[in-house]
Short mmCIF file of C-alpha atoms in Angstrom, two decimals:
data_model
loop_
_atom_site.label_atom_id
_atom_site.label_comp_id
_atom_site.label_asym_id
_atom_site.label_seq_id
_atom_site.Cartn_x
_atom_site.Cartn_y
_atom_site.Cartn_z
CA UNK Q 1468 75.96 146.02 203.62
CA UNK Q 1469 73.16 143.52 204.01
CA UNK Q 1470 72.30 141.42 201.08
CA UNK Q 1471 68.77 141.93 199.77
CA UNK Q 1472 66.39 138.83 200.57
CA UNK Q 1473 65.42 136.48 198.03
CA UNK Q 1474 63.89 132.97 198.23
CA UNK Q 1475 66.60 130.39 197.64
CA UNK Q 1476 64.54 128.46 195.23
CA UNK Q 1477 61.64 128.62 192.90
CA UNK Q 1478 60.03 126.26 190.28
CA UNK Q 1479 57.39 126.01 187.74
CA UNK Q 1480 56.39 123.84 184.83
CA UNK Q 1481 56.78 124.69 181.21
CA UNK Q 1482 54.20 127.29 180.19
CA UNK Q 1483 53.47 128.49 183.81
CA UNK Q 1484 54.41 131.58 185.50
CA UNK Q 1485 56.60 132.01 188.45
CA UNK Q 1486 57.42 135.17 190.48
CA UNK Q 1487 60.39 135.82 192.45
CA UNK Q 1488 60.49 138.43 195.32
CA UNK Q 1489 63.33 140.49 196.48
CA UNK Q 1490 62.97 142.16 199.91
CA UNK Q 1491 65.04 145.07 200.99
CA UNK Q 1492 64.37 148.09 203.16
CA UNK Q 1493 63.27 151.71 202.94
CA UNK Q 1494 66.80 152.75 202.38
CA UNK Q 1495 67.27 150.68 199.05
CA UNK Q 1496 64.61 148.86 197.26
CA UNK Q 1497 61.84 151.15 198.70
CA UNK Q 1498 63.77 154.30 198.30
CA UNK Q 1499 64.92 154.24 194.62
CA UNK Q 1500 63.82 153.24 191.11
CA UNK Q 1501 67.00 151.34 190.53
CA UNK Q 1502 66.09 147.75 190.90
CA UNK Q 1503 67.47 145.34 188.55
CA UNK Q 1504 67.30 141.66 187.93
CA UNK Q 1505 69.91 139.26 186.44
CA UNK Q 1506 69.71 135.95 184.97
CA UNK Q 1507 72.95 133.89 185.51
CA UNK Q 1508 73.37 130.43 183.86
CA UNK Q 1509 76.29 128.43 185.62
CA UNK Q 1510 79.46 128.98 183.78
CA UNK Q 1511 78.11 132.06 181.81
CA UNK Q 1512 78.01 135.66 182.35
CA UNK Q 1513 75.29 137.29 184.25
CA UNK Q 1514 72.66 138.90 181.93
CA UNK Q 1515 70.51 141.85 182.84
CA UNK Q 1516 66.94 141.09 182.40
CA UNK Q 1517 65.20 144.05 183.93
CA UNK Q 1518 66.35 147.51 185.19
CA UNK Q 1519 64.75 150.29 186.86
CA UNK Q 1520 62.19 148.17 188.39
CA UNK Q 1521 60.33 147.30 185.11
CA UNK Q 1522 62.09 148.17 182.02
CA UNK Q 1523 63.43 145.45 179.59
CA UNK Q 1524 66.64 145.79 177.76
CA UNK Q 1525 66.62 145.17 174.07
CA UNK Q 1526 66.27 141.49 173.22
CA UNK Q 1527 64.87 140.35 176.40
CA UNK Q 1528 61.49 138.45 175.85
CA UNK Q 1529 58.45 140.41 177.18
CA UNK Q 1530 57.72 137.06 179.36
CA UNK Q 1531 60.06 138.77 181.89
CA UNK Q 1532 58.38 141.63 183.86
CA UNK Q 1533 59.24 143.34 186.99
CA UNK Q 1534 57.19 145.52 189.64
CA UNK Q 1535 57.71 146.85 193.15
CA UNK Q 1536 55.77 147.47 196.02
CA UNK Q 1537 57.10 149.26 199.01
CA UNK Q 1538 60.40 147.48 200.10
CA UNK Q 1539 59.89 144.44 197.84
CA UNK Q 1540 60.50 144.03 194.12
CA UNK Q 1541 59.34 141.21 192.21
CA UNK Q 1542 60.43 139.42 188.94
CA UNK Q 1543 57.74 137.54 186.99
CA UNK Q 1544 58.42 135.18 184.17
CA UNK Q 1545 55.58 134.04 182.40
CA UNK Q 1546 55.16 131.12 179.76
CA UNK Q 1547 58.13 129.33 181.43
CA UNK Q 1548 60.69 127.72 179.15
CA UNK Q 1549 63.32 125.37 179.66
CA UNK Q 1550 66.11 127.79 178.94
CA UNK Q 1551 64.77 130.03 181.89
CA UNK Q 1552 66.23 127.63 184.34
CA UNK Q 1553 69.03 129.61 185.98
CA UNK Q 1554 69.93 131.77 188.94
CA UNK Q 1555 68.27 134.87 189.31
CA UNK Q 1556 69.68 137.85 191.22
CA UNK Q 1557 68.02 141.17 192.17
CA UNK Q 1558 70.09 144.24 192.78
CA UNK Q 1559 69.17 147.84 194.03
CA UNK Q 1560 70.99 151.07 194.53
CA UNK Q 1561 71.45 151.87 198.23
CA UNK Q 1562 72.77 155.43 198.09
CA UNK Q 1563 76.28 156.74 197.62
CA UNK Q 1564 77.62 154.56 200.54
CA UNK Q 1565 76.13 151.59 199.31
CA UNK Q 1566 75.82 151.92 195.68
CA UNK Q 1567 74.99 148.28 194.61
CA UNK Q 1568 73.48 145.80 196.79
CA UNK Q 1569 72.88 142.23 195.50
CA UNK Q 1570 70.22 139.77 196.56
CA UNK Q 1571 71.42 136.30 197.65
CA UNK Q 1572 69.97 134.76 194.47
CA UNK Q 1573 67.17 132.37 193.59
CA UNK Q 1574 67.69 128.95 191.80
CA UNK Q 1575 64.70 128.65 189.26
CA UNK Q 1576 64.10 124.98 188.33
CA UNK Q 1577 61.80 124.43 185.48
CA UNK Q 1578 60.07 121.25 186.00
CA UNK U 1087 81.57 145.72 170.09
CA UNK U 1088 82.65 146.34 173.78
CA UNK U 1089 84.80 143.61 175.26
CA UNK U 1090 86.29 143.42 178.95
CA UNK U 1091 88.99 141.13 179.77
CA UNK U 1092 90.10 140.35 183.08
CA UNK U 1093 93.72 139.32 184.05
CA UNK U 1094 94.52 138.22 187.53
CA UNK U 1095 97.13 136.30 189.55
CA UNK U 1096 95.14 132.96 189.72
CA UNK U 1097 96.60 132.18 193.09
CA UNK U 1098 97.17 134.50 195.80
CA UNK U 1099 98.70 133.85 199.42
CA UNK U 1100 96.76 134.69 202.34
CA UNK U 1101 97.36 138.33 203.65
CA UNK U 1102 98.86 139.28 200.46
CA UNK U 1103 97.22 141.85 198.00
CA UNK U 1104 95.06 140.66 194.99
CA UNK U 1105 95.54 142.75 191.93
CA UNK U 1106 93.21 142.33 189.07
CA UNK U 1107 93.18 144.26 185.84
CA UNK U 1108 90.37 144.84 183.36
CA UNK U 1109 91.09 145.67 179.83
CA UNK U 1110 88.56 147.67 177.80
CA UNK U 1111 88.26 147.48 174.03
CA UNK U 1112 85.67 148.60 171.72
CA UNK U 1113 84.71 151.57 173.81
CA UNK U 1114 86.34 154.68 175.34
CA UNK U 1115 87.19 154.19 179.03
CA UNK U 1116 86.68 158.00 179.49
CA UNK U 1117 83.03 157.99 178.50
CA UNK U 1118 81.13 160.02 180.82
CA UNK U 1119 78.01 157.89 180.25
CA UNK U 1120 79.08 154.80 181.94
CA UNK U 1121 80.87 153.55 185.27
CA UNK U 1122 83.13 150.55 185.18
CA UNK U 1123 82.80 147.95 187.98
CA UNK U 1124 83.83 144.66 189.55
CA UNK U 1125 81.61 142.08 190.85
CA UNK U 1126 82.57 138.64 192.55
CA UNK U 1127 81.10 135.27 193.06
CA UNK U 1128 82.57 133.08 195.65
CA UNK U 1129 82.08 129.17 195.14
CA UNK U 1130 78.63 128.27 195.90
CA UNK U 1131 77.60 131.78 196.83
CA UNK U 1132 75.83 134.67 195.10
CA UNK U 1133 76.94 137.82 193.31
CA UNK U 1134 78.78 140.57 195.38
CA UNK U 1135 79.28 143.96 194.09
CA UNK U 1136 83.06 145.03 194.83
CA UNK U 1137 83.00 148.59 193.51
CA UNK U 1138 82.55 151.09 190.73
CA UNK U 1139 84.89 153.71 189.23
CA UNK U 1140 83.80 156.63 187.05
CA UNK U 1141 85.92 158.16 184.32
CA UNK U 1142 86.97 161.04 186.55
CA UNK U 1143 88.51 158.43 189.10
CA UNK U 1144 85.70 158.82 191.54
CA UNK U 1145 85.14 155.60 193.21
CA UNK U 1146 82.35 153.77 195.02
CA UNK U 1147 83.25 150.79 197.15
CA UNK U 1148 81.33 147.98 198.92
CA UNK U 1149 81.41 148.99 202.54
CA UNK U 1150 82.44 145.51 203.64
CA UNK U 1151 85.59 145.74 201.51
CA UNK U 1152 86.18 149.51 201.64
CA UNK U 1153 88.99 149.40 204.05
CA UNK U 1154 91.04 147.08 201.95
CA UNK U 1155 90.05 148.00 198.39
CA UNK U 1156 91.64 150.39 195.89
CA UNK U 1157 90.24 150.93 192.15
CA UNK U 1158 91.99 152.95 189.79
CA UNK U 1159 91.80 153.73 186.04
CA UNK U 1160 94.70 153.78 183.48
CA UNK U 1161 93.28 155.80 180.57
CA UNK U 1162 96.35 155.52 178.54
CA UNK U 1163 95.97 151.74 178.49
CA UNK U 1164 92.16 151.72 178.35
CA UNK U 1165 91.96 149.68 181.51
CA UNK U 1166 90.98 150.01 185.14
CA UNK U 1167 92.30 147.87 188.17
CA UNK U 1168 91.38 146.81 191.57
CA UNK U 1169 93.79 146.05 194.51
CA UNK U 1170 92.45 144.16 197.41
CA UNK U 1171 94.78 143.76 200.32
CA UNK U 1172 95.12 141.34 203.35
CA UNK U 1173 93.12 138.53 201.41
CA UNK U 1174 91.90 135.42 203.12
CA UNK U 1175 90.25 132.31 201.72
CA UNK U 1176 87.14 134.28 201.91
CA UNK U 1177 88.20 136.23 198.98
CA UNK U 1178 88.37 133.17 196.78
CA UNK U 1179 85.76 133.86 193.97
CA UNK U 1180 85.34 134.50 190.22
CA UNK U 1181 86.07 138.09 189.68
CA UNK U 1182 84.25 139.92 186.87
CA UNK U 1183 84.75 143.26 185.39
CA UNK U 1184 81.63 144.97 184.06
CA UNK U 1185 80.27 148.14 182.69
CA UNK U 1186 77.17 149.81 183.79
CA UNK U 1187 74.11 150.45 181.45
CA UNK U 1188 74.21 154.17 181.95
CA UNK U 1189 75.50 156.83 184.25
CA UNK U 1190 73.26 155.91 187.02
CA UNK U 1191 76.06 153.24 187.79
CA UNK U 1192 73.73 150.60 189.24
CA UNK U 1193 73.25 147.96 186.70
CA UNK U 1194 75.90 146.21 184.43
CA UNK U 1195 75.10 145.26 180.94
CA UNK U 1196 78.54 144.19 179.63
CA UNK U 1197 80.61 141.89 181.56
CA UNK U 1198 84.01 140.18 181.11
CA UNK U 1199 84.29 136.24 181.20
CA UNK U 1200 85.48 136.40 184.66
CA UNK U 1201 88.68 135.08 186.25
CA UNK U 1202 89.07 132.80 189.17
CA UNK U 1203 91.28 133.79 192.08
CA UNK U 1204 92.08 131.52 194.69
CA UNK U 1205 93.54 132.52 198.06
CA UNK U 1206 95.62 129.75 199.37
CA UNK U 1207 99.10 129.08 200.80
#
């Protein structure tokens, strides 16, 4: 099971926008609508920020948005805030033999 | 309010079996709308999905762990568990129990606090 590919790091200044990519294959990201994004602050529990490519759970600010094109999904955070500094992980459904695949994670730094 | 609580051995010797139990409170473990799952994070590494179990007992495992992994449900105790055999240092990680957001079974909205399991002699 190969992990989805994310850039190891990303950064932006407060108020700016940043986009994190997540590249899979035609067997996972490209095949299904089930792409999720998690925010993980060190020492805390991961929190789902986006599910089914572009849907936000209740309570997640609309500064967070998701999209997908082909085998690549993206998370965009607009109006960056200091508290957005965290690790971000994408995940995708990969079929019944590969149910959940995580990306390697992206460390977001708010400058 | 749903709560998940992991309980594990803390320290496991190489080649032995890691046993982790996830106690569920505030929700029915037999609810057919959710899956129950386990995710781990090795030191300095990313999240890794371990496996999911449905209320029927149907399981889905990470292919890379499948040969060593068994997950099960104990509905009478409202808990689910995993057993990972023949552990090595590479299995040292924080192990999380989690519940999926819905019956697609692919994303997790409730997590336990996690428990650190160290594999060492």
